[in-house]
Amino acid sequence: MMSATYLREVAWGVQANVVIVEDDPRVTAHVAHGVEAHSRLSLLATAATLADARAFLDRDVDLFILDLGLPDGNGIDLIGEIRTRGGREPKILVLSVLGDRETVLAAVLAGADGYLLKDMGSLDIGRQAADAVTGGAPLSPSIAAYVLRYLREQPMHAKDEGDEAPLSPREIELLQLLARGYSNRRAAEALSLSPHTVGDHVKSIYRKLGVSSRGEAMVRAFRSGLLRP
C-alpha cells in the first residue's frame, strides 16, 4: 500500500501518474480530458486491452482508471493481478457502465478503490481520480447501494475480539459514511475534520481490519458486527 509520506506528497502537489485502460476512443478522450485538467494528475499512458495494460504493471503508476469490458478479457482480472503483486500498490478506479450487481461487487471485492459510472462529467472524473490517489474511495451512489444490499444479505457474526484491533468510535462513524458512498472529502466535511485526518483514519481502519480496499472493509465490518445495514 502507499506510504503515508507518499500520500502527503501527492496531497501537496506532486503529480500522480495515471494509466487509462479503455477500448472506446471516445471514452478514453473524455476521461483523459478530466485527468489532464487536474493539476495533481499526469496522464502517463492509455491502453485499449488487458495485454497493453499489463505492460505498465512494473512502471511507476499511481492510478489505473479501467473499464471492465475489454476486448481480451475482464478488467477484474487486471485488478486481481495488481493486488497480488508485491511492492507499492497503485490505486484502482473502475469507470464502467452500471452493469449487473455481481459484476459490480466482484470489482469492489477484488480490490478496486472506487467505482464510478461513465456518464460522469470529465472534470468530475478528474476530481474523483485525484481523491482516489490521496486515499479516497469514490463510489457512485448507485454502486454504493449495490454494495449495501449485498452486505444486508450477509450473515452477521459476533465479533471475535482477537481477530483485529477494535475501531474507535470516530473510525466507526467514518466507516458508516464510507458505507453510504461518501468520498473522503465529503466525509471530512460531515465530520468537521481535515481530509488529511480522514485519510489517516481510513488507513488506520484498513490496518485494523486487515484489508486493502473499501469493499473488503465493508464486508469485514458488517460480518463482524461493527456495522449494521
mmCIF file of C-alpha atoms in Angstrom:
data_model
loop_
_atom_site.group_PDB
_atom_site.id
_atom_site.type_symbol
_atom_site.label_atom_id
_atom_site.label_comp_id
_atom_site.label_asym_id
_atom_site.label_seq_id
_atom_site.Cartn_x
_atom_site.Cartn_y
_atom_site.Cartn_z
ATOM 1 C CA MET A 1 0.000 0.000 0.000
ATOM 2 C CA MET A 2 1.108 3.615 -0.483
ATOM 3 C CA SER A 3 3.025 5.048 2.433
ATOM 4 C CA ALA A 4 1.664 7.969 4.441
ATOM 5 C CA THR A 5 4.637 10.032 3.248
ATOM 6 C CA TYR A 6 3.795 9.350 -0.396
ATOM 7 C CA LEU A 7 0.144 10.270 0.127
ATOM 8 C CA ARG A 8 1.134 13.552 1.756
ATOM 9 C CA GLU A 9 3.499 14.348 -1.130
ATOM 10 C CA VAL A 10 0.674 13.851 -3.628
ATOM 11 C CA ALA A 11 -1.642 15.974 -1.483
ATOM 12 C CA TRP A 12 0.973 18.758 -1.527
ATOM 13 C CA GLY A 13 1.032 18.892 -5.293
ATOM 14 C CA VAL A 14 3.303 16.154 -6.685
ATOM 15 C CA GLN A 15 1.613 14.842 -9.821
ATOM 16 C CA ALA A 16 0.385 11.258 -9.810
ATOM 17 C CA ASN A 17 0.902 9.073 -12.888
ATOM 18 C CA VAL A 18 -2.335 7.749 -14.376
ATOM 19 C CA VAL A 19 -2.960 4.977 -16.896
ATOM 20 C CA ILE A 20 -6.392 4.789 -18.550
ATOM 21 C CA VAL A 21 -7.470 1.297 -19.636
ATOM 22 C CA GLU A 22 -10.407 1.679 -22.039
ATOM 23 C CA ASP A 23 -11.090 0.379 -25.547
ATOM 24 C CA ASP A 24 -13.562 3.067 -26.660
ATOM 25 C CA PRO A 25 -11.560 6.038 -28.028
ATOM 26 C CA ARG A 26 -14.359 8.483 -27.227
ATOM 27 C CA VAL A 27 -14.488 7.408 -23.588
ATOM 28 C CA THR A 28 -10.690 7.446 -23.401
ATOM 29 C CA ALA A 29 -10.633 11.030 -24.659
ATOM 30 C CA HIS A 30 -13.386 12.003 -22.207
ATOM 31 C CA VAL A 31 -11.501 10.554 -19.235
ATOM 32 C CA ALA A 32 -8.148 11.878 -20.431
ATOM 33 C CA HIS A 33 -9.572 15.402 -20.559
ATOM 34 C CA GLY A 34 -10.544 15.166 -16.899
ATOM 35 C CA VAL A 35 -7.166 13.746 -15.897
ATOM 36 C CA GLU A 36 -5.167 16.334 -17.820
ATOM 37 C CA ALA A 37 -7.300 19.165 -16.452
ATOM 38 C CA HIS A 38 -6.362 18.301 -12.866
ATOM 39 C CA SER A 39 -3.125 19.807 -11.608
ATOM 40 C CA ARG A 40 -2.310 16.806 -9.401
ATOM 41 C CA LEU A 41 -2.651 14.204 -12.140
ATOM 42 C CA SER A 42 -0.394 13.342 -15.078
ATOM 43 C CA LEU A 43 -1.597 11.078 -17.890
ATOM 44 C CA LEU A 44 1.181 8.533 -18.325
ATOM 45 C CA ALA A 45 -0.479 6.376 -20.993
ATOM 46 C CA THR A 46 -3.662 4.838 -22.324
ATOM 47 C CA ALA A 47 -4.252 1.144 -23.025
ATOM 48 C CA ALA A 48 -7.046 -0.450 -25.055
ATOM 49 C CA THR A 49 -6.570 -4.051 -23.912
ATOM 50 C CA LEU A 50 -5.533 -6.048 -20.880
ATOM 51 C CA ALA A 51 -2.350 -7.025 -22.693
ATOM 52 C CA ASP A 52 -1.447 -3.382 -23.245
ATOM 53 C CA ALA A 53 -2.245 -2.527 -19.626
ATOM 54 C CA ARG A 54 -0.064 -5.330 -18.266
ATOM 55 C CA ALA A 55 2.951 -3.630 -19.830
ATOM 56 C CA PHE A 56 2.573 -0.917 -17.176
ATOM 57 C CA LEU A 57 2.365 -3.167 -14.120
ATOM 58 C CA ASP A 58 6.075 -2.701 -13.469
ATOM 59 C CA ARG A 59 6.030 1.021 -14.229
ATOM 60 C CA ASP A 60 5.688 3.889 -11.773
ATOM 61 C CA VAL A 61 1.893 4.081 -11.957
ATOM 62 C CA ASP A 62 -0.092 5.688 -9.145
ATOM 63 C CA LEU A 63 -3.598 5.102 -10.502
ATOM 64 C CA PHE A 64 -5.241 2.818 -13.039
ATOM 65 C CA ILE A 65 -8.610 4.014 -14.343
ATOM 66 C CA LEU A 66 -10.071 0.985 -16.050
ATOM 67 C CA ASP A 67 -13.127 -0.336 -17.789
ATOM 68 C CA LEU A 68 -14.263 -3.886 -17.064
ATOM 69 C CA GLY A 69 -15.349 -4.948 -20.547
ATOM 70 C CA LEU A 70 -12.184 -5.118 -22.634
ATOM 71 C CA PRO A 71 -11.572 -6.918 -25.958
ATOM 72 C CA ASP A 72 -9.276 -9.566 -24.481
ATOM 73 C CA GLY A 73 -10.899 -10.131 -21.103
ATOM 74 C CA ASN A 74 -12.420 -8.643 -17.977
ATOM 75 C CA GLY A 75 -10.830 -5.751 -16.118
ATOM 76 C CA ILE A 76 -11.483 -7.611 -12.858
ATOM 77 C CA ASP A 77 -8.658 -9.952 -13.853
ATOM 78 C CA LEU A 78 -6.312 -6.973 -14.013
ATOM 79 C CA ILE A 79 -7.460 -5.797 -10.581
ATOM 80 C CA GLY A 80 -6.562 -9.205 -9.173
ATOM 81 C CA GLU A 81 -3.147 -9.164 -10.843
ATOM 82 C CA ILE A 82 -2.363 -5.724 -9.460
ATOM 83 C CA ARG A 83 -3.424 -6.681 -5.959
ATOM 84 C CA THR A 84 -1.365 -9.883 -5.869
ATOM 85 C CA ARG A 85 1.868 -8.183 -6.926
ATOM 86 C CA GLY A 86 4.483 -7.106 -4.423
ATOM 87 C CA GLY A 87 5.789 -3.599 -3.871
ATOM 88 C CA ARG A 88 3.804 -0.391 -3.797
ATOM 89 C CA GLU A 89 0.258 -0.931 -4.959
ATOM 90 C CA PRO A 90 -1.281 1.614 -7.313
ATOM 91 C CA LYS A 91 -4.823 2.785 -6.710
ATOM 92 C CA ILE A 92 -7.535 1.311 -8.951
ATOM 93 C CA LEU A 93 -10.600 3.235 -10.065
ATOM 94 C CA VAL A 94 -13.187 1.360 -12.131
ATOM 95 C CA LEU A 95 -15.063 3.502 -14.645
ATOM 96 C CA SER A 96 -17.799 1.493 -16.300
ATOM 97 C CA VAL A 97 -21.495 1.191 -17.005
ATOM 98 C CA LEU A 98 -23.655 0.133 -14.072
ATOM 99 C CA GLY A 99 -23.803 -3.500 -15.156
ATOM 100 C CA ASP A 100 -25.216 -6.328 -13.085
ATOM 101 C CA ARG A 101 -24.795 -6.432 -9.332
ATOM 102 C CA GLU A 102 -22.491 -9.458 -9.427
ATOM 103 C CA THR A 103 -20.011 -7.675 -11.709
ATOM 104 C CA VAL A 104 -20.027 -4.530 -9.580
ATOM 105 C CA LEU A 105 -19.454 -6.485 -6.372
ATOM 106 C CA ALA A 106 -16.755 -8.618 -7.954
ATOM 107 C CA ALA A 107 -14.814 -5.484 -8.902
ATOM 108 C CA VAL A 108 -15.165 -3.889 -5.471
ATOM 109 C CA LEU A 109 -14.340 -7.060 -3.579
ATOM 110 C CA ALA A 110 -11.406 -7.820 -5.881
ATOM 111 C CA GLY A 111 -9.751 -4.678 -4.576
ATOM 112 C CA ALA A 112 -10.977 -1.691 -6.604
ATOM 113 C CA ASP A 113 -10.566 1.514 -4.611
ATOM 114 C CA GLY A 114 -13.572 3.126 -6.240
ATOM 115 C CA TYR A 115 -16.249 2.569 -8.876
ATOM 116 C CA LEU A 116 -17.706 5.370 -10.965
ATOM 117 C CA LEU A 117 -20.112 5.431 -13.885
ATOM 118 C CA LYS A 118 -19.111 6.522 -17.377
ATOM 119 C CA ASP A 119 -21.810 9.183 -17.595
ATOM 120 C CA MET A 120 -19.914 11.445 -15.190
ATOM 121 C CA GLY A 121 -18.536 14.707 -16.487
ATOM 122 C CA SER A 122 -14.854 14.635 -17.381
ATOM 123 C CA LEU A 123 -13.881 17.223 -14.755
ATOM 124 C CA ASP A 124 -15.767 15.268 -12.095
ATOM 125 C CA ILE A 125 -13.835 12.165 -13.130
ATOM 126 C CA GLY A 126 -10.580 14.096 -12.703
ATOM 127 C CA ARG A 127 -11.564 15.256 -9.225
ATOM 128 C CA GLN A 128 -12.617 11.772 -8.150
ATOM 129 C CA ALA A 129 -9.419 10.290 -9.565
ATOM 130 C CA ALA A 130 -7.318 12.763 -7.581
ATOM 131 C CA ASP A 131 -9.325 11.892 -4.467
ATOM 132 C CA ALA A 132 -8.646 8.188 -5.019
ATOM 133 C CA VAL A 133 -4.897 8.790 -5.299
ATOM 134 C CA THR A 134 -4.798 10.628 -1.975
ATOM 135 C CA GLY A 135 -6.635 7.898 -0.092
ATOM 136 C CA GLY A 136 -10.267 8.391 -1.066
ATOM 137 C CA ALA A 137 -12.544 5.641 -2.300
ATOM 138 C CA PRO A 138 -15.196 7.213 -4.536
ATOM 139 C CA LEU A 139 -18.354 5.245 -5.216
ATOM 140 C CA SER A 140 -21.266 6.412 -7.336
ATOM 141 C CA PRO A 141 -24.473 6.365 -5.225
ATOM 142 C CA SER A 142 -25.991 3.523 -7.247
ATOM 143 C CA ILE A 143 -22.807 1.479 -6.753
ATOM 144 C CA ALA A 144 -22.854 2.148 -3.015
ATOM 145 C CA ALA A 145 -26.455 0.917 -2.988
ATOM 146 C CA TYR A 146 -25.383 -2.344 -4.643
ATOM 147 C CA VAL A 147 -22.711 -2.879 -2.018
ATOM 148 C CA LEU A 148 -25.074 -2.132 0.870
ATOM 149 C CA ARG A 149 -27.715 -4.524 -0.470
ATOM 150 C CA TYR A 150 -25.065 -7.215 -0.694
ATOM 151 C CA LEU A 151 -23.948 -6.579 2.865
ATOM 152 C CA ARG A 152 -27.522 -6.795 4.146
ATOM 153 C CA GLU A 153 -27.701 -10.309 2.733
ATOM 154 C CA GLN A 154 -24.555 -11.491 4.502
ATOM 155 C CA PRO A 155 -24.812 -13.445 7.767
ATOM 156 C CA MET A 156 -23.777 -11.489 10.828
ATOM 157 C CA HIS A 157 -21.216 -12.946 13.184
ATOM 158 C CA ALA A 158 -20.290 -11.898 16.661
ATOM 159 C CA LYS A 159 -17.033 -10.047 16.660
ATOM 160 C CA ASP A 160 -14.065 -12.093 17.786
ATOM 161 C CA GLU A 161 -12.044 -9.718 19.955
ATOM 162 C CA GLY A 162 -8.864 -11.488 18.950
ATOM 163 C CA ASP A 163 -9.369 -11.026 15.224
ATOM 164 C CA GLU A 164 -8.397 -7.382 14.890
ATOM 165 C CA ALA A 165 -7.798 -4.252 16.889
ATOM 166 C CA PRO A 166 -11.056 -2.505 17.868
ATOM 167 C CA LEU A 167 -12.078 0.549 15.900
ATOM 168 C CA SER A 168 -12.503 3.824 17.724
ATOM 169 C CA PRO A 169 -15.952 5.499 17.829
ATOM 170 C CA ARG A 170 -14.695 8.072 15.315
ATOM 171 C CA GLU A 171 -13.465 5.326 12.963
ATOM 172 C CA ILE A 172 -16.828 3.558 13.159
ATOM 173 C CA GLU A 173 -18.589 6.853 12.443
ATOM 174 C CA LEU A 174 -16.357 7.347 9.410
ATOM 175 C CA LEU A 175 -16.900 3.769 8.275
ATOM 176 C CA GLN A 176 -20.665 4.359 8.335
ATOM 177 C CA LEU A 177 -20.233 7.310 5.981
ATOM 178 C CA LEU A 178 -17.936 5.355 3.659
ATOM 179 C CA ALA A 179 -20.535 2.577 3.513
ATOM 180 C CA ARG A 180 -23.028 5.150 2.229
ATOM 181 C CA GLY A 181 -20.718 6.106 -0.636
ATOM 182 C CA TYR A 182 -19.141 9.247 0.845
ATOM 183 C CA SER A 183 -15.779 10.299 -0.563
ATOM 184 C CA ASN A 184 -13.008 11.133 1.903
ATOM 185 C CA ARG A 185 -13.509 14.829 1.209
ATOM 186 C CA ARG A 186 -17.264 14.680 1.786
ATOM 187 C CA ALA A 187 -16.792 12.616 4.952
ATOM 188 C CA ALA A 188 -14.285 15.183 6.207
ATOM 189 C CA GLU A 189 -16.873 17.921 5.756
ATOM 190 C CA ALA A 190 -19.568 15.881 7.531
ATOM 191 C CA LEU A 191 -17.275 15.154 10.480
ATOM 192 C CA SER A 192 -15.666 18.616 10.573
ATOM 193 C CA LEU A 193 -12.221 17.111 10.016
ATOM 194 C CA SER A 194 -9.468 17.826 7.526
ATOM 195 C CA PRO A 195 -9.196 15.484 4.507
ATOM 196 C CA HIS A 196 -5.709 14.562 5.707
ATOM 197 C CA THR A 197 -7.072 13.455 9.107
ATOM 198 C CA VAL A 198 -9.788 11.409 7.410
ATOM 199 C CA GLY A 199 -7.136 9.790 5.211
ATOM 200 C CA ASP A 200 -5.191 8.806 8.323
ATOM 201 C CA HIS A 201 -8.359 7.344 9.850
ATOM 202 C CA VAL A 202 -9.035 5.334 6.680
ATOM 203 C CA LYS A 203 -5.529 3.867 6.722
ATOM 204 C CA SER A 204 -5.987 3.006 10.408
ATOM 205 C CA ILE A 205 -9.305 1.273 9.649
ATOM 206 C CA TYR A 206 -7.744 -0.763 6.838
ATOM 207 C CA ARG A 207 -4.818 -1.746 9.059
ATOM 208 C CA LYS A 208 -7.016 -2.777 11.984
ATOM 209 C CA LEU A 209 -9.388 -4.793 9.776
ATOM 210 C CA GLY A 210 -6.550 -6.329 7.778
ATOM 211 C CA VAL A 211 -7.937 -5.170 4.411
ATOM 212 C CA SER A 212 -6.707 -3.097 1.482
ATOM 213 C CA SER A 213 -9.881 -1.727 -0.116
ATOM 214 C CA ARG A 214 -13.208 -0.163 0.789
ATOM 215 C CA GLY A 215 -15.185 -3.203 -0.368
ATOM 216 C CA GLU A 216 -13.176 -5.541 1.848
ATOM 217 C CA ALA A 217 -13.539 -3.126 4.775
ATOM 218 C CA MET A 218 -17.328 -3.021 4.398
ATOM 219 C CA VAL A 219 -17.647 -6.793 4.259
ATOM 220 C CA ARG A 220 -15.359 -7.324 7.255
ATOM 221 C CA ALA A 221 -17.113 -4.635 9.299
ATOM 222 C CA PHE A 222 -20.606 -5.937 8.632
ATOM 223 C CA ARG A 223 -19.717 -9.596 9.090
ATOM 224 C CA SER A 224 -18.002 -8.892 12.406
ATOM 225 C CA GLY A 225 -20.905 -6.810 13.686
ATOM 226 C CA LEU A 226 -19.051 -3.493 13.704
ATOM 227 C CA LEU A 227 -21.700 -2.033 11.388
ATOM 228 C CA ARG A 228 -25.331 -2.834 10.719
ATOM 229 C CA PRO A 229 -27.075 -2.280 7.384
#
